[in-house]
mmCIF file of C-alpha atoms in Angstrom:
data_model
loop_
_atom_site.group_PDB
_atom_site.id
_atom_site.type_symbol
_atom_site.label_atom_id
_atom_site.label_comp_id
_atom_site.label_asym_id
_atom_site.label_seq_id
_atom_site.Cartn_x
_atom_site.Cartn_y
_atom_site.Cartn_z
ATOM 1 C CA MET A 20 0.000 0.000 0.000
ATOM 2 C CA LYS A 21 1.374 3.421 -0.976
ATOM 3 C CA ARG A 22 1.907 6.158 1.559
ATOM 4 C CA ILE A 23 -0.040 9.379 0.805
ATOM 5 C CA ILE A 24 1.601 12.653 1.776
ATOM 6 C CA ALA A 25 -0.041 16.091 1.259
ATOM 7 C CA ILE A 26 2.020 19.006 -0.077
ATOM 8 C CA LEU A 27 0.815 22.619 0.057
ATOM 9 C CA SER A 28 1.169 24.637 -3.163
ATOM 10 C CA GLY A 29 1.481 28.419 -3.566
ATOM 11 C CA ILE A 30 -0.041 30.625 -6.281
ATOM 12 C CA LEU A 31 -0.413 34.165 -7.269
ATOM 13 C CA LEU A 32 -3.743 35.622 -6.251
ATOM 14 C CA TRP A 33 -5.322 36.467 -9.593
ATOM 15 C CA CYS A 34 -1.797 37.129 -10.766
ATOM 16 C CA ALA A 35 -1.400 39.979 -8.303
ATOM 17 C CA GLY A 36 0.809 39.634 -5.238
ATOM 18 C CA PHE A 37 2.883 36.564 -4.375
ATOM 19 C CA LEU A 38 2.278 34.113 -1.612
ATOM 20 C CA PRO A 39 5.407 33.332 0.432
ATOM 21 C CA VAL A 40 7.333 30.206 -0.588
ATOM 22 C CA VAL A 41 6.894 27.452 2.009
ATOM 23 C CA GLN A 42 9.820 25.101 2.769
ATOM 24 C CA ALA A 43 8.634 21.780 4.211
ATOM 25 C CA GLN A 44 10.426 18.671 5.455
ATOM 26 C CA LEU A 45 8.476 15.642 4.302
ATOM 27 C CA PRO A 46 8.479 12.407 6.313
ATOM 28 C CA PRO A 47 11.451 10.132 5.559
ATOM 29 C CA THR A 48 10.899 7.190 3.275
ATOM 30 C CA CYS A 49 12.737 4.165 1.958
ATOM 31 C CA THR A 50 14.664 3.422 -1.179
ATOM 32 C CA GLN A 51 12.903 1.230 -3.741
ATOM 33 C CA SER A 52 9.498 2.209 -2.338
ATOM 34 C CA TRP A 53 6.385 3.775 -3.911
ATOM 35 C CA VAL A 54 5.005 6.868 -2.150
ATOM 36 C CA ARG A 55 1.997 8.987 -3.191
ATOM 37 C CA TYR A 56 2.283 12.751 -2.754
ATOM 38 C CA ALA A 57 -0.948 14.807 -2.983
ATOM 39 C CA ALA A 58 -1.138 18.529 -3.702
ATOM 40 C CA VAL A 59 -3.149 20.777 -1.383
ATOM 41 C CA GLN A 60 -4.677 23.726 -3.188
ATOM 42 C CA ASP A 61 -3.769 27.217 -2.071
ATOM 43 C CA PRO A 62 -6.574 28.305 0.296
ATOM 44 C CA LEU A 63 -6.975 31.482 -1.716
ATOM 45 C CA MET A 64 -7.816 29.418 -4.789
ATOM 46 C CA LEU A 65 -10.418 27.168 -3.251
ATOM 47 C CA GLY A 66 -13.429 26.780 -5.511
ATOM 48 C CA THR A 67 -11.434 27.347 -8.678
ATOM 49 C CA GLN A 68 -10.086 24.841 -11.198
ATOM 50 C CA SER A 69 -6.317 24.515 -10.841
ATOM 51 C CA HIS A 70 -3.740 22.076 -12.060
ATOM 52 C CA PHE A 71 -0.303 21.336 -10.677
ATOM 53 C CA THR A 72 3.197 20.908 -12.002
ATOM 54 C CA TRP A 73 5.753 18.704 -10.262
ATOM 55 C CA ILE A 74 9.547 18.931 -10.342
ATOM 56 C CA PHE A 75 11.739 16.034 -9.212
ATOM 57 C CA ASP A 76 15.407 15.414 -8.645
ATOM 58 C CA PRO A 77 16.153 12.850 -11.383
ATOM 59 C CA THR A 78 18.954 11.215 -9.381
ATOM 60 C CA GLY A 79 16.561 10.070 -6.680
ATOM 61 C CA VAL A 80 13.393 9.220 -8.599
ATOM 62 C CA LYS A 81 13.335 5.996 -10.553
ATOM 63 C CA GLU A 82 9.774 6.252 -11.846
ATOM 64 C CA TYR A 83 6.684 8.422 -11.307
ATOM 65 C CA ARG A 84 3.012 8.582 -12.300
ATOM 66 C CA ILE A 85 0.962 11.809 -12.270
ATOM 67 C CA TYR A 86 -2.806 11.619 -11.904
ATOM 68 C CA GLY A 87 -5.697 13.930 -12.887
ATOM 69 C CA ASN A 88 -4.718 17.573 -13.013
ATOM 70 C CA GLY A 89 -1.507 16.753 -11.245
ATOM 71 C CA ASP A 90 -3.219 16.786 -7.897
ATOM 72 C CA SER A 91 -1.264 13.654 -6.906
ATOM 73 C CA VAL A 92 1.814 11.777 -8.003
ATOM 74 C CA ASP A 93 3.209 8.331 -7.233
ATOM 75 C CA ILE A 94 6.989 8.248 -6.925
ATOM 76 C CA LEU A 95 9.169 5.170 -6.941
ATOM 77 C CA TRP A 96 12.331 6.213 -5.180
ATOM 78 C CA SER A 97 15.599 4.839 -6.531
ATOM 79 C CA ASN A 98 18.048 2.678 -4.626
ATOM 80 C CA ARG A 99 20.245 5.678 -3.838
ATOM 81 C CA PRO A 100 19.772 7.003 -0.297
ATOM 82 C CA GLY A 101 19.961 10.755 0.241
ATOM 83 C CA ARG A 102 18.054 14.025 0.667
ATOM 84 C CA TYR A 103 15.991 14.922 -2.389
ATOM 85 C CA SER A 104 13.783 17.878 -3.343
ATOM 86 C CA ILE A 105 10.262 17.854 -4.706
ATOM 87 C CA GLY A 106 8.911 21.044 -6.244
ATOM 88 C CA ILE A 107 5.218 21.799 -6.897
ATOM 89 C CA SER A 108 3.537 24.809 -8.443
ATOM 90 C CA GLU A 109 -0.117 25.579 -8.987
ATOM 91 C CA ILE A 110 -1.564 27.009 -12.179
ATOM 92 C CA SER A 111 -4.960 28.602 -11.804
ATOM 93 C CA GLU A 112 -7.856 28.473 -14.254
ATOM 94 C CA PHE A 113 -6.890 32.052 -15.124
ATOM 95 C CA GLY A 114 -3.455 30.904 -16.268
ATOM 96 C CA CYS A 115 -1.634 32.358 -13.323
ATOM 97 C CA THR A 116 1.322 30.305 -12.040
ATOM 98 C CA GLY A 117 2.169 30.314 -8.376
ATOM 99 C CA ASP A 118 5.571 30.100 -6.814
ATOM 100 C CA THR A 119 7.231 26.702 -6.779
ATOM 101 C CA VAL A 120 7.060 25.275 -3.312
ATOM 102 C CA TRP A 121 10.084 23.108 -2.561
ATOM 103 C CA ASN A 122 9.921 20.238 -0.172
ATOM 104 C CA SER A 123 12.729 17.904 0.875
ATOM 105 C CA VAL A 124 12.547 14.259 1.734
ATOM 106 C CA ILE A 125 15.172 11.990 3.233
ATOM 107 C CA VAL A 126 15.280 8.655 1.459
ATOM 108 C CA GLN A 127 16.792 5.982 3.653
ATOM 109 C CA GLY A 128 18.364 2.813 2.413
ATOM 110 C CA ILE A 129 19.486 -0.051 4.587
ATOM 111 C CA VAL A 130 22.148 -2.438 3.412
ATOM 112 C CA ILE A 131 22.967 -5.837 4.855
ATOM 113 C CA ASP A 132 25.610 -8.164 3.586
ATOM 114 C CA LEU A 133 25.939 -11.686 4.911
ATOM 115 C CA GLY A 134 29.148 -12.031 2.968
ATOM 116 C CA PRO A 135 30.178 -14.910 0.735
ATOM 117 C CA ASP A 136 28.803 -18.407 1.115
ATOM 118 C CA LYS A 137 30.156 -20.097 4.216
ATOM 119 C CA GLU A 138 31.751 -23.539 4.019
ATOM 120 C CA VAL A 139 32.067 -25.547 7.234
ATOM 121 C CA CYS A 140 32.535 -29.129 8.335
ATOM 122 C CA GLU A 141 29.730 -31.281 9.648
ATOM 123 C CA ASN A 142 28.955 -30.629 13.337
ATOM 124 C CA ASP A 143 31.091 -27.468 13.389
ATOM 125 C CA SER A 144 29.632 -24.292 14.856
ATOM 126 C CA PHE A 145 28.921 -21.343 12.558
ATOM 127 C CA ILE A 146 27.891 -17.711 12.897
ATOM 128 C CA PHE A 147 26.447 -15.109 10.518
ATOM 129 C CA ASP A 148 26.675 -11.391 11.371
ATOM 130 C CA ALA A 149 24.032 -9.080 9.888
ATOM 131 C CA GLY A 150 25.949 -5.958 10.886
ATOM 132 C CA GLY A 151 24.297 -2.561 11.321
ATOM 133 C CA ASP A 152 21.911 -1.486 14.043
ATOM 134 C CA PHE A 153 18.419 -2.132 12.768
ATOM 135 C CA GLY A 154 15.227 -2.369 14.736
ATOM 136 C CA THR A 155 14.252 -5.851 13.593
ATOM 137 C CA TYR A 156 16.122 -8.890 12.298
ATOM 138 C CA VAL A 157 14.275 -11.965 11.063
ATOM 139 C CA TRP A 158 16.249 -15.044 10.003
ATOM 140 C CA ASN A 159 14.802 -17.879 7.995
ATOM 141 C CA ASP A 160 14.132 -20.007 11.037
ATOM 142 C CA THR A 161 12.347 -17.072 12.766
ATOM 143 C CA ALA A 162 15.363 -16.402 14.963
ATOM 144 C CA THR A 163 15.939 -12.735 15.745
ATOM 145 C CA GLY A 164 18.922 -10.583 16.590
ATOM 146 C CA ARG A 165 21.997 -9.418 14.748
ATOM 147 C CA PHE A 166 23.804 -12.781 14.961
ATOM 148 C CA PHE A 167 22.672 -16.185 13.769
ATOM 149 C CA ARG A 168 24.493 -19.128 15.327
ATOM 150 C CA GLY A 169 24.135 -22.868 15.082
ATOM 151 C CA ILE A 170 25.674 -26.283 14.577
ATOM 152 C CA ALA A 171 26.154 -27.275 10.951
ATOM 153 C CA LEU A 172 24.143 -30.411 10.167
ATOM 154 C CA HIS A 173 23.286 -30.011 6.479
ATOM 155 C CA THR A 174 23.656 -27.556 3.608
ATOM 156 C CA ASP A 175 21.071 -24.776 3.815
ATOM 157 C CA THR A 176 20.279 -21.293 2.535
ATOM 158 C CA ILE A 177 20.417 -18.690 5.290
ATOM 159 C CA THR A 178 18.132 -15.721 4.638
ATOM 160 C CA LEU A 179 17.889 -12.526 6.670
ATOM 161 C CA THR A 180 15.356 -9.688 6.498
ATOM 162 C CA ALA A 181 16.257 -6.448 8.313
ATOM 163 C CA ILE A 182 13.772 -3.661 9.098
ATOM 164 C CA ASN A 183 14.654 -0.214 10.447
ATOM 165 C CA ASP A 184 12.649 2.232 12.559
ATOM 166 C CA ILE A 185 10.665 3.667 9.613
ATOM 167 C CA ASN A 186 9.891 0.191 8.303
ATOM 168 C CA CYS A 187 12.470 0.175 5.525
ATOM 169 C CA LYS A 188 13.134 -3.442 4.691
ATOM 170 C CA THR A 189 15.874 -5.339 2.884
ATOM 171 C CA SER A 190 17.020 -8.943 2.601
ATOM 172 C CA ASP A 191 20.130 -10.927 1.862
ATOM 173 C CA SER A 192 20.986 -14.600 1.782
ATOM 174 C CA ALA A 193 24.052 -16.821 1.837
ATOM 175 C CA LEU A 194 24.582 -20.502 1.375
ATOM 176 C CA LEU A 195 25.793 -22.563 4.317
ATOM 177 C CA ILE A 196 27.698 -25.436 2.728
ATOM 178 C CA VAL A 197 28.231 -28.368 5.087
ATOM 179 C CA ARG A 198 31.032 -30.742 4.145
ATOM 180 C CA PRO A 199 31.112 -34.310 5.495
ATOM 181 C CA ARG A 200 33.747 -35.523 7.892
ATOM 182 C CA PRO A 201 35.734 -38.649 7.064
ATOM 183 C CA ASN A 202 35.315 -41.862 9.024
ATOM 184 C CA ALA A 203 38.166 -42.481 11.422
ATOM 185 C CA ASN A 204 37.764 -45.961 12.890
ATOM 186 C CA ILE A 205 40.909 -47.906 13.649
ATOM 187 C CA VAL A 206 40.541 -51.620 12.906
ATOM 188 C CA ASP A 207 42.819 -54.630 13.033
ATOM 189 C CA MET A 208 43.819 -55.069 9.394
ATOM 190 C CA ALA A 209 44.069 -58.827 9.762
ATOM 191 C CA SER A 210 40.587 -59.386 11.168
ATOM 192 C CA GLY A 211 38.774 -56.209 10.111
ATOM 193 C CA ARG A 212 37.451 -55.836 13.648
ATOM 194 C CA ALA A 213 37.482 -52.556 15.494
ATOM 195 C CA VAL A 214 40.373 -52.111 17.888
ATOM 196 C CA ILE A 215 39.376 -50.723 21.267
ATOM 197 C CA ASP A 216 41.704 -51.906 24.032
ATOM 198 C CA THR A 217 43.959 -54.712 22.886
ATOM 199 C CA MET A 218 46.620 -56.760 24.642
ATOM 200 C CA LEU A 219 49.772 -57.724 22.757
ATOM 201 C CA CYS A 220 51.487 -60.800 24.064
ATOM 202 C CA GLY A 221 54.873 -62.258 23.224
ATOM 203 C CA ASN A 222 55.886 -61.837 19.579
ATOM 204 C CA THR A 223 52.426 -60.733 18.516
ATOM 205 C CA SER A 224 52.274 -57.578 16.399
ATOM 206 C CA ILE A 225 49.236 -55.780 15.025
ATOM 207 C CA THR A 226 48.555 -53.634 11.969
ATOM 208 C CA LEU A 227 46.289 -50.691 12.730
ATOM 209 C CA ASP A 228 44.204 -49.614 9.738
ATOM 210 C CA ALA A 229 42.498 -46.192 9.682
ATOM 211 C CA GLY A 230 40.558 -46.947 6.490
ATOM 212 C CA THR A 231 40.514 -45.180 3.135
ATOM 213 C CA ASP A 232 37.963 -42.449 3.745
ATOM 214 C CA GLY A 233 40.573 -39.721 4.085
ATOM 215 C CA THR A 234 43.145 -38.033 1.903
ATOM 216 C CA PHE A 235 45.689 -37.198 4.593
ATOM 217 C CA TYR A 236 46.622 -39.271 7.640
ATOM 218 C CA SER A 237 48.687 -38.283 10.646
ATOM 219 C CA TRP A 238 49.557 -40.716 13.458
ATOM 220 C CA ASN A 239 51.040 -39.734 16.780
ATOM 221 C CA THR A 240 53.979 -41.928 15.778
ATOM 222 C CA GLY A 241 54.815 -39.551 12.931
ATOM 223 C CA ASP A 242 53.527 -41.917 10.237
ATOM 224 C CA ILE A 243 51.407 -40.418 7.439
ATOM 225 C CA THR A 244 50.028 -43.597 5.853
ATOM 226 C CA ASN A 245 46.543 -44.947 6.438
ATOM 227 C CA PHE A 246 47.912 -47.943 8.368
ATOM 228 C CA ILE A 247 50.813 -48.692 10.690
ATOM 229 C CA THR A 248 52.249 -51.893 12.121
ATOM 230 C CA VAL A 249 52.844 -52.001 15.859
ATOM 231 C CA PRO A 250 55.592 -54.478 16.749
ATOM 232 C CA ALA A 251 55.531 -56.863 19.682
ATOM 233 C CA ILE A 252 55.941 -55.128 23.021
ATOM 234 C CA ASP A 253 58.836 -56.302 25.146
ATOM 235 C CA PRO A 254 57.239 -57.924 28.213
ATOM 236 C CA LEU A 255 60.018 -56.549 30.372
ATOM 237 C CA SER A 256 59.482 -53.011 29.098
ATOM 238 C CA SER A 257 58.444 -50.366 31.579
ATOM 239 C CA ASP A 258 55.765 -49.215 29.126
ATOM 240 C CA SER A 259 52.669 -51.214 29.957
ATOM 241 C CA LEU A 260 50.202 -48.941 28.114
ATOM 242 C CA LEU A 261 50.690 -47.494 24.636
ATOM 243 C CA VAL A 262 48.256 -45.104 22.928
ATOM 244 C CA TYR A 263 48.092 -44.913 19.140
ATOM 245 C CA ALA A 264 46.076 -42.030 17.683
ATOM 246 C CA VAL A 265 45.329 -40.983 14.113
ATOM 247 C CA ARG A 266 43.900 -37.847 12.533
ATOM 248 C CA VAL A 267 42.127 -38.389 9.211
ATOM 249 C CA GLU A 268 41.496 -35.415 6.911
ATOM 250 C CA ASN A 269 39.590 -35.312 3.614
ATOM 251 C CA VAL A 270 39.856 -33.030 0.575
ATOM 252 C CA TYR A 271 37.570 -30.448 2.229
ATOM 253 C CA GLY A 272 39.896 -30.072 5.198
ATOM 254 C CA CYS A 273 37.381 -31.776 7.473
ATOM 255 C CA ALA A 274 38.963 -34.115 9.993
ATOM 256 C CA ALA A 275 38.121 -36.895 12.422
ATOM 257 C CA GLU A 276 40.218 -38.657 15.025
ATOM 258 C CA ASP A 277 40.409 -42.054 16.642
ATOM 259 C CA SER A 278 42.741 -43.698 19.133
ATOM 260 C CA VAL A 279 43.353 -47.131 20.607
ATOM 261 C CA LEU A 280 45.038 -48.377 23.730
ATOM 262 C CA LEU A 281 47.451 -51.291 23.459
ATOM 263 C CA ARG A 282 48.470 -53.088 26.627
ATOM 264 C CA ARG A 283 51.609 -55.062 27.238
ATOM 265 C CA CYS A 284 50.557 -58.604 28.012
ATOM 266 C CA GLN A 285 51.610 -59.374 31.563
ATOM 267 C CA ILE A 286 50.449 -61.304 34.559
ATOM 268 C CA SER A 287 51.088 -59.829 37.943
ATOM 269 C CA ASP A 288 49.946 -60.557 41.460
ATOM 270 C CA ASN A 289 49.040 -64.078 40.322
ATOM 271 C CA ASN A 290 46.047 -62.722 38.416
ATOM 272 C CA GLY A 291 44.515 -65.511 36.344
ATOM 273 C CA ILE A 292 46.975 -68.236 37.383
ATOM 274 C CA PRO A 293 45.126 -71.324 38.695
ATOM 275 C CA ASN A 294 45.896 -72.218 42.306
ATOM 276 C CA VAL A 295 44.546 -75.766 42.183
ATOM 277 C CA PHE A 296 44.225 -78.612 39.660
ATOM 278 C CA THR A 297 43.173 -82.280 39.761
ATOM 279 C CA PRO A 298 45.425 -84.554 37.673
ATOM 280 C CA ASN A 299 43.269 -87.702 38.113
ATOM 281 C CA GLY A 300 42.823 -88.572 34.446
ATOM 282 C CA ASP A 301 39.151 -87.672 34.167
ATOM 283 C CA GLY A 302 39.867 -85.163 31.415
ATOM 284 C CA LYS A 303 38.865 -82.206 33.548
ATOM 285 C CA ASN A 304 41.392 -79.826 35.057
ATOM 286 C CA ASP A 305 44.131 -82.470 34.663
ATOM 287 C CA THR A 306 46.934 -79.961 33.989
ATOM 288 C CA TRP A 307 48.176 -76.712 35.420
ATOM 289 C CA ARG A 308 48.201 -74.170 32.582
ATOM 290 C CA ILE A 309 49.511 -70.619 32.932
ATOM 291 C CA PRO A 310 47.440 -68.186 30.831
ATOM 292 C CA ALA A 311 49.345 -66.550 27.934
ATOM 293 C CA PHE A 312 52.609 -68.159 29.088
ATOM 294 C CA ASP A 313 53.615 -69.248 25.598
ATOM 295 C CA TYR A 314 53.265 -65.697 24.275
ATOM 296 C CA PHE A 315 56.359 -64.585 26.180
ATOM 297 C CA PRO A 316 59.536 -65.727 24.408
ATOM 298 C CA ARG A 317 61.759 -65.565 27.487
ATOM 299 C CA ALA A 318 59.292 -66.805 30.073
ATOM 300 C CA THR A 319 60.208 -69.666 32.436
ATOM 301 C CA VAL A 320 58.424 -71.383 35.309
ATOM 302 C CA GLU A 321 59.761 -73.536 38.132
ATOM 303 C CA VAL A 322 57.718 -75.435 40.715
ATOM 304 C CA TYR A 323 59.138 -76.628 44.082
ATOM 305 C CA ASP A 324 57.841 -78.870 46.816
ATOM 306 C CA ARG A 325 57.869 -77.930 50.477
ATOM 307 C CA TRP A 326 61.455 -79.165 50.805
ATOM 308 C CA ASP A 327 62.534 -76.808 47.998
ATOM 309 C CA ARG A 328 63.079 -79.610 45.542
ATOM 310 C CA LEU A 329 62.430 -78.784 41.879
ATOM 311 C CA VAL A 330 59.542 -80.899 40.604
ATOM 312 C CA TYR A 331 58.650 -79.096 37.355
ATOM 313 C CA ARG A 332 60.315 -76.697 34.998
ATOM 314 C CA SER A 333 59.294 -75.323 31.572
ATOM 315 C CA SER A 334 59.929 -72.435 29.205
ATOM 316 C CA SER A 335 57.634 -70.690 26.790
ATOM 317 C CA ARG A 336 59.670 -71.933 23.825
ATOM 318 C CA GLN A 337 58.764 -75.541 24.588
ATOM 319 C CA TYR A 338 55.810 -75.061 26.864
ATOM 320 C CA LYS A 339 54.029 -78.103 28.223
ATOM 321 C CA PRO A 340 51.526 -77.546 31.033
ATOM 322 C CA TRP A 341 52.381 -79.418 34.242
ATOM 323 C CA ASP A 342 50.540 -82.734 34.563
ATOM 324 C CA GLY A 343 51.345 -83.236 38.263
ATOM 325 C CA LYS A 344 54.315 -85.531 37.619
ATOM 326 C CA SER A 345 57.994 -85.261 38.377
ATOM 327 C CA GLU A 346 60.374 -87.438 36.393
ATOM 328 C CA GLY A 347 57.375 -89.365 35.094
ATOM 329 C CA LYS A 348 55.855 -90.131 38.510
ATOM 330 C CA ASP A 349 52.845 -88.580 40.221
ATOM 331 C CA VAL A 350 53.795 -86.177 42.969
ATOM 332 C CA PRO A 351 51.854 -86.391 46.239
ATOM 333 C CA MET A 352 48.786 -84.282 46.860
ATOM 334 C CA GLY A 353 49.681 -81.056 48.544
ATOM 335 C CA THR A 354 50.727 -77.488 47.945
ATOM 336 C CA TYR A 355 53.627 -76.553 45.682
ATOM 337 C CA TYR A 356 55.355 -73.262 45.128
ATOM 338 C CA TYR A 357 56.179 -71.652 41.774
ATOM 339 C CA ILE A 358 58.364 -68.876 40.433
ATOM 340 C CA ILE A 359 57.568 -67.356 37.000
ATOM 341 C CA LYS A 360 60.084 -65.135 35.235
ATOM 342 C CA GLY A 361 59.858 -63.168 31.990
ATOM 343 C CA MET A 362 56.124 -62.435 32.059
ATOM 344 C CA SER A 363 56.476 -59.227 34.015
ATOM 345 C CA SER A 364 59.104 -56.762 35.080
ATOM 346 C CA LYS A 365 59.351 -58.729 38.323
ATOM 347 C CA GLU A 366 59.125 -62.358 39.332
ATOM 348 C CA ILE A 367 55.679 -63.784 39.918
ATOM 349 C CA LYS A 368 55.489 -66.073 42.929
ATOM 350 C CA GLY A 369 52.606 -68.135 44.238
ATOM 351 C CA ASN A 370 51.388 -71.593 45.094
ATOM 352 C CA VAL A 371 49.293 -74.302 43.479
ATOM 353 C CA THR A 372 47.598 -77.249 45.164
ATOM 354 C CA ILE A 373 47.244 -80.737 43.696
ATOM 355 C CA VAL A 374 44.065 -82.638 44.572
ATOM 356 C CA ARG A 375 43.573 -86.221 43.383
#
């Protein structure tokens, strides 16, 4: 709907004597808006037939339409903000022309610029700044305020409409481009299973594979390939926990990370070592087996009776679980004492009882 603004004209009274020229400040308006201006006949000419002539500043007026005897005009202001003049003069039915009455109008233009399209990685935060100090901001999700923040989930068009205190309105939009992140899941290359916390025993090594979803790979070991091989961990090493981490980056610069914990296989405080077995030939619990013993290349075990006589000895290289015999003969029921070396940084000592 057009605004209608009245403008007083001035005319000579029957071509004798001039009316004073009236300078008026018209209400401000907006660029790219239609406004109707209506002439108000000189009071001295009421009851007569007059017509009106309008004068515009061509730099500020994009288009205009004059109606009737020029008693009103619709003006489409250009997109150039500024102060512009509008002149109007009245011509009476007697052919007398009044003074041109000049009026000024301030044409306001508001400009917002969301800048170039924004490219971010999936699940990154983003922010758009509308700038300026306008009365109202409306973003495409009905959010308000100068800033628009969020977490990038998918590509979207961000549109803003800004409105100032005289209801001038403008809009701008920018594309939020969301790039995917690569998958970064470390798996055991041999089995294809995900590696979470893994124990390496003896001469066992493992190849950690970060997949092929990335373009660039960076391990905390300094390697830049998509897979690395972790050698066997010395059981006597002081490092019992080793962390391997990888950063995977794709062509968009989006990255993901993963890490795994590798443990040195060791038995300490007799954890997991059986303390009783029943070598009676029934096929159940007939031998004394030390868990993971054969994974340790330098591991040895010795078992003694209560008189400190050696009754059993073995090494991981030729491991054979104890069957309760010494030199081919059954040892008596009772409690025996063992010493295990090479499975930990210290000797493991304990006892095992034979029940027949």
